Amino acid sequence: MEKELQKVAEIISSSKSMIAFTGAGISVESGIPPFRGPDGLWSRYDPKCLDLDYFHLNPEESWKAIKSIFYDFFGEAKYNGAHKVLAQLEEKGLLKAVVTQNIDNLHQEAGSKTVYEFHGNSQRLICLQCGKSYVPSEVNLNELPPKCVNDKKILKPDFVFFGEGIPETAYRKSLQAARDADVVLVIGTTGEVMPAAMIPTEAKRNGAVVIEINTEESNYTDGITDYFLQGKASEILEEIYCLIK
Ligand code: APR
Protein backbone atom coordinates (compact mmCIF):
# COMPACT_ATOMS: atom_id res chain seq x y z
CA MET A 1 0.00 0.00 0.00
CA GLU A 2 2.99 2.32 0.70
CA LYS A 3 3.99 2.48 -2.98
CA GLU A 4 0.38 3.12 -4.02
CA LEU A 5 0.02 5.92 -1.45
CA GLN A 6 3.20 7.51 -2.82
CA LYS A 7 1.87 7.30 -6.38
CA VAL A 8 -1.50 8.73 -5.35
CA ALA A 9 0.24 11.58 -3.49
CA GLU A 10 2.19 12.40 -6.68
CA ILE A 11 -1.02 12.37 -8.77
CA ILE A 12 -2.72 14.71 -6.28
CA SER A 13 0.31 17.04 -6.07
CA SER A 14 0.37 17.47 -9.86
CA SER A 15 -3.43 17.71 -10.30
CA LYS A 16 -4.88 20.89 -11.83
CA SER A 17 -8.62 20.46 -11.21
CA MET A 18 -9.18 17.77 -8.59
CA ILE A 19 -12.55 17.23 -6.90
CA ALA A 20 -13.71 14.99 -4.08
CA PHE A 21 -16.99 13.06 -4.17
CA THR A 22 -18.00 12.01 -0.66
CA GLY A 23 -20.63 9.80 0.96
CA ALA A 24 -21.69 8.74 4.43
CA GLY A 25 -18.48 6.77 4.99
CA ILE A 26 -16.40 9.94 5.39
CA SER A 27 -18.50 10.84 8.45
CA VAL A 28 -18.49 7.40 10.09
CA GLU A 29 -15.40 8.32 12.13
CA SER A 30 -17.37 11.32 13.40
CA GLY A 31 -19.85 8.87 14.92
CA ILE A 32 -22.49 9.06 12.19
CA PRO A 33 -23.43 5.54 10.99
CA PRO A 34 -23.60 4.87 7.24
CA PHE A 35 -26.97 4.18 5.62
CA ARG A 36 -26.08 0.73 4.25
CA GLY A 37 -24.01 -2.15 5.57
CA PRO A 38 -24.32 -4.33 8.71
CA ASP A 39 -25.12 -1.56 11.21
CA GLY A 40 -26.44 0.96 8.69
CA LEU A 41 -29.26 3.40 9.41
CA TRP A 42 -31.54 1.64 6.93
CA SER A 43 -31.25 -1.52 9.02
CA ARG A 44 -32.66 0.41 11.99
CA TYR A 45 -35.06 2.87 10.35
CA ASP A 46 -37.49 2.46 7.48
CA PRO A 47 -36.30 4.60 4.52
CA LYS A 48 -39.99 5.49 3.97
CA CYS A 49 -39.50 8.20 6.63
CA LEU A 50 -37.55 10.02 3.91
CA ASP A 51 -40.09 9.38 1.15
CA LEU A 52 -41.65 12.71 0.13
CA ASP A 53 -45.20 11.38 -0.33
CA TYR A 54 -45.05 9.48 2.95
CA PHE A 55 -43.79 12.64 4.72
CA HIS A 56 -46.75 14.67 3.42
CA LEU A 57 -49.24 11.97 4.48
CA ASN A 58 -47.60 11.07 7.81
CA PRO A 59 -45.63 14.13 8.91
CA GLU A 60 -45.60 13.27 12.61
CA GLU A 61 -44.34 9.71 12.13
CA SER A 62 -41.80 10.84 9.55
CA TRP A 63 -40.57 13.61 11.79
CA LYS A 64 -40.08 11.20 14.73
CA ALA A 65 -37.55 9.16 12.70
CA ILE A 66 -36.00 12.28 11.11
CA LYS A 67 -35.47 13.91 14.53
CA SER A 68 -33.89 10.81 15.97
CA ILE A 69 -31.55 10.20 13.02
CA PHE A 70 -30.61 13.67 11.85
CA TYR A 71 -31.02 15.94 14.87
CA ASP A 72 -30.62 13.98 18.09
CA PHE A 73 -27.75 11.92 16.71
CA PHE A 74 -26.11 13.97 13.96
CA GLY A 75 -26.36 17.13 16.04
CA GLU A 76 -23.41 16.17 18.27
CA ALA A 77 -21.07 15.04 15.49
CA LYS A 78 -17.77 16.87 14.89
CA TYR A 79 -15.73 16.82 11.68
CA ASN A 80 -12.90 14.26 11.56
CA GLY A 81 -9.41 14.09 10.02
CA ALA A 82 -10.76 13.16 6.59
CA HIS A 83 -12.92 16.30 6.36
CA LYS A 84 -9.92 18.33 7.63
CA VAL A 85 -7.49 17.01 5.01
CA LEU A 86 -9.94 17.89 2.20
CA ALA A 87 -10.17 21.45 3.59
CA GLN A 88 -6.35 21.62 3.75
CA LEU A 89 -6.02 20.37 0.16
CA GLU A 90 -8.45 23.12 -0.91
CA GLU A 91 -6.37 25.66 1.06
CA LYS A 92 -3.25 24.50 -0.84
CA GLY A 93 -5.10 25.01 -4.15
CA LEU A 94 -5.10 21.27 -4.86
CA LEU A 95 -8.86 20.65 -4.41
CA LYS A 96 -11.34 22.67 -6.46
CA ALA A 97 -14.58 21.41 -4.86
CA VAL A 98 -16.20 18.81 -2.66
CA VAL A 99 -19.35 17.25 -4.13
CA THR A 100 -21.03 15.63 -1.15
CA GLN A 101 -24.06 13.38 -0.77
CA ASN A 102 -23.95 14.08 2.96
CA ILE A 103 -26.27 16.53 4.73
CA ASP A 104 -24.30 16.75 8.00
CA ASN A 105 -22.49 20.04 7.25
CA LEU A 106 -19.16 18.54 8.45
CA HIS A 107 -17.19 19.57 5.33
CA GLN A 108 -18.10 23.20 5.97
CA GLU A 109 -17.33 22.88 9.68
CA ALA A 110 -13.88 21.47 8.79
CA GLY A 111 -13.19 24.59 6.69
CA SER A 112 -14.05 23.51 3.12
CA LYS A 113 -15.27 26.54 1.18
CA THR A 114 -16.53 25.11 -2.14
CA VAL A 115 -18.99 22.37 -1.19
CA TYR A 116 -21.78 21.29 -3.54
CA GLU A 117 -24.49 19.59 -1.49
CA PHE A 118 -26.16 17.15 -3.85
CA HIS A 119 -28.71 16.15 -1.20
CA GLY A 120 -29.11 19.47 0.63
CA ASN A 121 -28.30 20.15 4.24
CA SER A 122 -29.94 19.18 7.56
CA GLN A 123 -28.98 22.55 9.11
CA ARG A 124 -31.86 24.30 7.32
CA LEU A 125 -35.61 23.74 7.86
CA ILE A 126 -38.07 25.21 5.36
CA CYS A 127 -41.76 26.12 5.62
CA LEU A 128 -43.54 24.30 2.78
CA GLN A 129 -46.08 27.15 2.53
CA CYS A 130 -44.23 30.46 2.79
CA GLY A 131 -40.65 29.24 2.28
CA LYS A 132 -39.35 30.79 5.52
CA SER A 133 -36.01 29.16 6.48
CA TYR A 134 -34.97 28.20 10.02
CA VAL A 135 -31.86 26.72 11.67
CA PRO A 136 -32.59 23.78 14.01
CA SER A 137 -31.91 25.85 17.17
CA GLU A 138 -34.78 28.18 16.22
CA VAL A 139 -37.27 25.30 16.19
CA ASN A 140 -38.76 23.33 19.08
CA LEU A 141 -38.20 19.73 17.97
CA ASN A 142 -40.01 18.41 21.05
CA GLU A 143 -43.29 19.24 19.37
CA LEU A 144 -43.53 17.25 16.12
CA PRO A 145 -44.07 18.03 13.36
CA PRO A 146 -42.50 21.49 13.83
CA LYS A 147 -44.61 24.36 12.50
CA CYS A 148 -43.83 27.69 10.85
CA VAL A 149 -44.32 30.73 13.13
CA ASN A 150 -45.85 32.63 10.19
CA ASP A 151 -48.59 30.29 9.00
CA LYS A 152 -48.43 27.20 11.29
CA LYS A 153 -47.64 24.99 8.27
CA ILE A 154 -45.29 22.01 8.63
CA LEU A 155 -41.52 22.55 8.36
CA LYS A 156 -39.45 20.18 6.22
CA PRO A 157 -35.70 19.61 6.59
CA ASP A 158 -33.99 21.19 3.57
CA PHE A 159 -32.44 17.96 2.43
CA VAL A 160 -33.53 15.82 -0.50
CA PHE A 161 -36.14 13.15 0.21
CA PHE A 162 -36.60 10.06 -1.93
CA GLY A 163 -38.88 11.16 -4.76
CA GLU A 164 -37.61 14.74 -4.59
CA GLY A 165 -35.48 16.52 -7.19
CA ILE A 166 -31.81 17.43 -6.70
CA PRO A 167 -31.20 21.16 -5.99
CA GLU A 168 -30.66 22.61 -9.47
CA THR A 169 -27.57 24.74 -8.68
CA ALA A 170 -25.81 21.91 -6.82
CA TYR A 171 -26.61 19.51 -9.66
CA ARG A 172 -25.31 21.86 -12.38
CA LYS A 173 -22.13 22.88 -10.53
CA SER A 174 -21.34 19.28 -9.51
CA LEU A 175 -21.70 18.06 -13.09
CA GLN A 176 -19.49 20.87 -14.42
CA ALA A 177 -16.86 20.23 -11.72
CA ALA A 178 -16.87 16.52 -12.64
CA ARG A 179 -16.47 17.30 -16.35
CA ASP A 180 -13.56 19.67 -15.61
CA ALA A 181 -11.82 17.32 -13.15
CA ASP A 182 -8.47 15.67 -13.91
CA VAL A 183 -8.58 13.69 -10.63
CA VAL A 184 -11.59 12.62 -8.52
CA LEU A 185 -11.27 11.32 -4.96
CA VAL A 186 -14.25 9.00 -4.32
CA ILE A 187 -14.54 8.69 -0.54
CA GLY A 188 -16.89 6.56 1.58
CA THR A 189 -19.74 5.81 -0.80
CA THR A 190 -21.40 2.66 -2.12
CA GLY A 191 -22.36 4.46 -5.34
CA GLU A 192 -25.89 3.10 -4.87
CA VAL A 193 -27.98 6.23 -5.26
CA MET A 194 -28.60 8.02 -8.55
CA PRO A 195 -28.21 10.64 -9.87
CA ALA A 196 -25.45 11.46 -7.33
CA ALA A 197 -23.61 8.21 -8.10
CA MET A 198 -22.99 9.28 -11.71
CA ILE A 199 -20.64 12.14 -10.67
CA PRO A 200 -17.46 9.99 -10.52
CA THR A 201 -18.48 8.25 -13.75
CA GLU A 202 -18.89 11.62 -15.49
CA ALA A 203 -15.41 12.65 -14.30
CA LYS A 204 -13.95 9.37 -15.56
CA ARG A 205 -15.71 9.79 -18.92
CA ASN A 206 -13.89 13.10 -19.27
CA GLY A 207 -10.49 11.61 -18.57
CA ALA A 208 -10.16 11.96 -14.78
CA VAL A 209 -8.06 9.58 -12.69
CA VAL A 210 -10.34 7.91 -10.09
CA ILE A 211 -8.85 7.41 -6.63
CA GLU A 212 -11.23 5.53 -4.31
CA ILE A 213 -10.96 5.41 -0.51
CA ASN A 214 -13.32 2.98 1.20
CA THR A 215 -13.26 0.31 3.90
CA GLU A 216 -15.07 -2.03 1.46
CA GLU A 217 -15.37 -2.41 -2.30
CA SER A 218 -18.16 -0.35 -3.87
CA ASN A 219 -20.05 -0.16 -7.19
CA TYR A 220 -17.04 1.74 -8.56
CA THR A 221 -14.17 -0.49 -7.46
CA ASP A 222 -14.16 -3.06 -10.27
CA GLY A 223 -15.29 -0.47 -12.80
CA ILE A 224 -14.04 3.10 -13.02
CA THR A 225 -11.65 3.06 -10.03
CA ASP A 226 -7.96 3.44 -10.98
CA TYR A 227 -6.54 3.35 -7.43
CA PHE A 228 -8.45 1.58 -4.63
CA LEU A 229 -7.09 2.46 -1.17
CA GLN A 230 -8.88 0.18 1.29
CA GLY A 231 -9.21 1.54 4.80
CA LYS A 232 -10.63 4.31 6.94
CA ALA A 233 -10.94 7.67 5.22
CA SER A 234 -9.21 9.73 7.93
CA GLU A 235 -6.24 7.34 8.25
CA ILE A 236 -5.66 7.10 4.49
CA LEU A 237 -6.16 10.81 3.78
CA GLU A 238 -3.85 11.82 6.64
CA GLU A 239 -1.16 9.44 5.32
CA ILE A 240 -1.53 10.86 1.80
CA TYR A 241 -1.41 14.43 3.10
CA CYS A 242 1.91 13.72 4.84
CA LEU A 243 3.36 12.56 1.49
CA ILE A 244 2.22 15.63 -0.45
CA LYS A 245 5.03 18.09 -1.15
N1 APR B 1 -13.92 5.24 5.77
C1 APR B 1 -14.22 5.12 4.44
N2 APR B 1 -15.35 4.52 3.98
C2 APR B 1 -16.20 4.02 4.90
C3 APR B 1 -15.96 4.09 6.30
C4 APR B 1 -14.76 4.74 6.71
N3 APR B 1 -14.45 4.86 8.02
N4 APR B 1 -16.99 3.49 6.95
C5 APR B 1 -17.86 3.07 6.00
N5 APR B 1 -17.39 3.37 4.76
C6 APR B 1 -18.02 3.13 3.46
C7 APR B 1 -18.85 1.86 3.35
O1 APR B 1 -18.02 0.77 2.97
C8 APR B 1 -19.83 2.24 2.23
O2 APR B 1 -19.28 1.98 0.95
O3 APR B 1 -18.95 4.19 3.27
C9 APR B 1 -19.98 3.75 2.39
C10 APR B 1 -21.32 4.15 2.97
O4 APR B 1 -22.30 3.79 2.03
P1 APR B 1 -23.81 4.28 2.19
O5 APR B 1 -24.25 4.07 3.59
O6 APR B 1 -24.59 3.67 1.06
O7 APR B 1 -23.72 5.86 2.01
P2 APR B 1 -23.77 6.69 0.67
O8 APR B 1 -23.06 6.00 -0.44
O9 APR B 1 -23.35 8.07 0.99
O10 APR B 1 -25.36 6.72 0.35
C11 APR B 1 -25.79 7.58 -0.68
O11 APR B 1 -28.08 7.10 0.00
O12 APR B 1 -29.73 6.92 1.59
C12 APR B 1 -29.18 7.75 0.64
O13 APR B 1 -29.31 10.08 0.66
C13 APR B 1 -28.65 9.01 1.27
O14 APR B 1 -26.75 10.34 0.59
C14 APR B 1 -27.17 9.02 0.90
C15 APR B 1 -27.14 8.13 -0.32
XYZ file of C-alpha atoms and ligand atoms in Angstrom:
281
model
C 0.000 0.000 0.000
C 2.987 2.319 0.696
C 3.987 2.477 -2.978
C 0.377 3.116 -4.017
C 0.020 5.918 -1.446
C 3.203 7.513 -2.817
C 1.868 7.302 -6.381
C -1.499 8.733 -5.351
C 0.235 11.582 -3.494
C 2.191 12.399 -6.681
C -1.020 12.371 -8.769
C -2.724 14.708 -6.283
C 0.311 17.042 -6.071
C 0.366 17.471 -9.860
C -3.431 17.709 -10.303
C -4.884 20.888 -11.833
C -8.623 20.455 -11.205
C -9.181 17.769 -8.593
C -12.549 17.235 -6.902
C -13.712 14.995 -4.076
C -16.993 13.059 -4.174
C -18.003 12.010 -0.660
C -20.630 9.803 0.959
C -21.690 8.744 4.431
C -18.480 6.775 4.988
C -16.402 9.942 5.388
C -18.501 10.845 8.450
C -18.494 7.395 10.093
C -15.398 8.319 12.134
C -17.366 11.323 13.400
C -19.846 8.874 14.924
C -22.491 9.055 12.186
C -23.430 5.540 10.988
C -23.602 4.871 7.238
C -26.966 4.176 5.615
C -26.081 0.732 4.251
C -24.009 -2.146 5.569
C -24.319 -4.329 8.708
C -25.120 -1.558 11.211
C -26.443 0.962 8.688
C -29.259 3.398 9.407
C -31.538 1.639 6.931
C -31.251 -1.524 9.019
C -32.656 0.414 11.993
C -35.060 2.868 10.352
C -37.489 2.456 7.484
C -36.300 4.599 4.523
C -39.992 5.491 3.968
C -39.505 8.203 6.628
C -37.550 10.020 3.910
C -40.086 9.385 1.149
C -41.647 12.712 0.134
C -45.197 11.383 -0.334
C -45.046 9.479 2.952
C -43.787 12.642 4.716
C -46.753 14.671 3.421
C -49.239 11.971 4.481
C -47.595 11.068 7.815
C -45.629 14.127 8.912
C -45.602 13.273 12.613
C -44.342 9.712 12.126
C -41.802 10.835 9.550
C -40.573 13.608 11.787
C -40.077 11.202 14.734
C -37.552 9.161 12.696
C -36.004 12.277 11.112
C -35.470 13.912 14.526
C -33.890 10.806 15.974
C -31.549 10.202 13.019
C -30.613 13.675 11.852
C -31.022 15.941 14.869
C -30.624 13.981 18.091
C -27.747 11.922 16.715
C -26.106 13.973 13.962
C -26.356 17.126 16.045
C -23.408 16.172 18.273
C -21.067 15.038 15.486
C -17.771 16.874 14.890
C -15.733 16.820 11.680
C -12.898 14.258 11.558
C -9.406 14.085 10.020
C -10.757 13.155 6.589
C -12.915 16.300 6.362
C -9.924 18.331 7.630
C -7.492 17.011 5.015
C -9.943 17.888 2.205
C -10.172 21.450 3.592
C -6.351 21.618 3.748
C -6.024 20.368 0.156
C -8.448 23.123 -0.912
C -6.373 25.658 1.059
C -3.248 24.497 -0.842
C -5.100 25.013 -4.146
C -5.104 21.268 -4.860
C -8.857 20.647 -4.407
C -11.344 22.674 -6.456
C -14.581 21.412 -4.865
C -16.201 18.812 -2.661
C -19.347 17.251 -4.132
C -21.034 15.630 -1.155
C -24.064 13.376 -0.770
C -23.954 14.084 2.961
C -26.265 16.534 4.730
C -24.297 16.747 8.000
C -22.486 20.036 7.255
C -19.157 18.535 8.448
C -17.192 19.571 5.334
C -18.096 23.204 5.966
C -17.334 22.884 9.681
C -13.878 21.472 8.792
C -13.195 24.590 6.689
C -14.049 23.508 3.124
C -15.270 26.543 1.183
C -16.528 25.109 -2.137
C -18.986 22.373 -1.186
C -21.777 21.294 -3.545
C -24.489 19.591 -1.490
C -26.160 17.153 -3.848
C -28.714 16.152 -1.201
C -29.107 19.472 0.625
C -28.298 20.151 4.243
C -29.935 19.181 7.563
C -28.980 22.548 9.110
C -31.862 24.297 7.315
C -35.612 23.739 7.863
C -38.073 25.208 5.357
C -41.764 26.125 5.624
C -43.536 24.304 2.778
C -46.076 27.147 2.528
C -44.232 30.456 2.787
C -40.654 29.237 2.281
C -39.350 30.787 5.519
C -36.014 29.165 6.477
C -34.973 28.199 10.024
C -31.858 26.715 11.668
C -32.589 23.777 14.009
C -31.905 25.845 17.167
C -34.784 28.180 16.217
C -37.269 25.296 16.193
C -38.765 23.330 19.078
C -38.203 19.729 17.971
C -40.005 18.412 21.050
C -43.293 19.240 19.365
C -43.527 17.246 16.116
C -44.069 18.035 13.357
C -42.498 21.493 13.830
C -44.614 24.356 12.495
C -43.833 27.694 10.853
C -44.316 30.734 13.134
C -45.850 32.630 10.193
C -48.590 30.285 9.000
C -48.428 27.204 11.287
C -47.640 24.994 8.272
C -45.293 22.006 8.627
C -41.524 22.552 8.357
C -39.453 20.184 6.224
C -35.703 19.610 6.586
C -33.993 21.191 3.573
C -32.445 17.960 2.429
C -33.534 15.818 -0.501
C -36.143 13.152 0.206
C -36.595 10.056 -1.932
C -38.879 11.160 -4.762
C -37.606 14.740 -4.592
C -35.476 16.522 -7.195
C -31.809 17.426 -6.703
C -31.205 21.164 -5.988
C -30.661 22.609 -9.475
C -27.573 24.739 -8.679
C -25.815 21.913 -6.815
C -26.607 19.514 -9.660
C -25.312 21.864 -12.379
C -22.131 22.876 -10.526
C -21.344 19.284 -9.514
C -21.704 18.062 -13.088
C -19.489 20.872 -14.418
C -16.859 20.227 -11.724
C -16.869 16.515 -12.642
C -16.466 17.295 -16.346
C -13.557 19.672 -15.606
C -11.822 17.318 -13.150
C -8.472 15.668 -13.913
C -8.584 13.694 -10.629
C -11.590 12.618 -8.520
C -11.271 11.321 -4.962
C -14.245 9.002 -4.315
C -14.541 8.693 -0.542
C -16.886 6.563 1.584
C -19.743 5.814 -0.797
C -21.402 2.657 -2.124
C -22.356 4.460 -5.336
C -25.892 3.103 -4.871
C -27.984 6.234 -5.257
C -28.598 8.024 -8.555
C -28.214 10.643 -9.872
C -25.448 11.459 -7.334
C -23.606 8.210 -8.103
C -22.986 9.279 -11.708
C -20.642 12.137 -10.672
C -17.456 9.992 -10.520
C -18.485 8.252 -13.748
C -18.888 11.619 -15.486
C -15.411 12.649 -14.302
C -13.949 9.371 -15.557
C -15.713 9.794 -18.920
C -13.891 13.105 -19.272
C -10.487 11.608 -18.566
C -10.159 11.960 -14.784
C -8.058 9.578 -12.693
C -10.339 7.914 -10.094
C -8.848 7.407 -6.628
C -11.226 5.533 -4.314
C -10.956 5.407 -0.515
C -13.316 2.976 1.198
C -13.258 0.309 3.895
C -15.068 -2.032 1.461
C -15.374 -2.409 -2.303
C -18.161 -0.351 -3.871
C -20.047 -0.163 -7.188
C -17.040 1.744 -8.560
C -14.168 -0.486 -7.459
C -14.162 -3.058 -10.270
C -15.290 -0.474 -12.797
C -14.038 3.105 -13.021
C -11.648 3.064 -10.028
C -7.963 3.436 -10.981
C -6.535 3.346 -7.430
C -8.447 1.580 -4.625
C -7.094 2.456 -1.169
C -8.877 0.181 1.292
C -9.210 1.535 4.803
C -10.631 4.313 6.944
C -10.938 7.673 5.215
C -9.212 9.726 7.935
C -6.239 7.339 8.252
C -5.658 7.098 4.490
C -6.159 10.811 3.783
C -3.851 11.825 6.641
C -1.157 9.442 5.317
C -1.528 10.861 1.800
C -1.415 14.433 3.096
C 1.915 13.718 4.837
C 3.358 12.561 1.494
C 2.217 15.629 -0.448
C 5.031 18.088 -1.149
N -13.922 5.238 5.767
C -14.223 5.123 4.439
N -15.351 4.519 3.980
C -16.199 4.018 4.897
C -15.956 4.089 6.297
C -14.763 4.737 6.712
N -14.446 4.865 8.020
N -16.993 3.490 6.952
C -17.856 3.066 5.999
N -17.386 3.371 4.765
C -18.018 3.130 3.457
C -18.845 1.857 3.351
O -18.019 0.771 2.969
C -19.830 2.235 2.230
O -19.278 1.980 0.953
O -18.952 4.187 3.272
C -19.985 3.753 2.393
C -21.324 4.153 2.970
O -22.298 3.794 2.027
P -23.813 4.278 2.193
O -24.247 4.070 3.592
O -24.592 3.670 1.063
O -23.723 5.864 2.012
P -23.767 6.692 0.671
O -23.057 5.996 -0.437
O -23.346 8.066 0.988
O -25.361 6.717 0.352
C -25.786 7.576 -0.682
O -28.081 7.104 0.004
O -29.735 6.915 1.590
C -29.182 7.751 0.644
O -29.315 10.079 0.657
C -28.654 9.010 1.268
O -26.751 10.341 0.594
C -27.171 9.018 0.896
C -27.145 8.132 -0.324
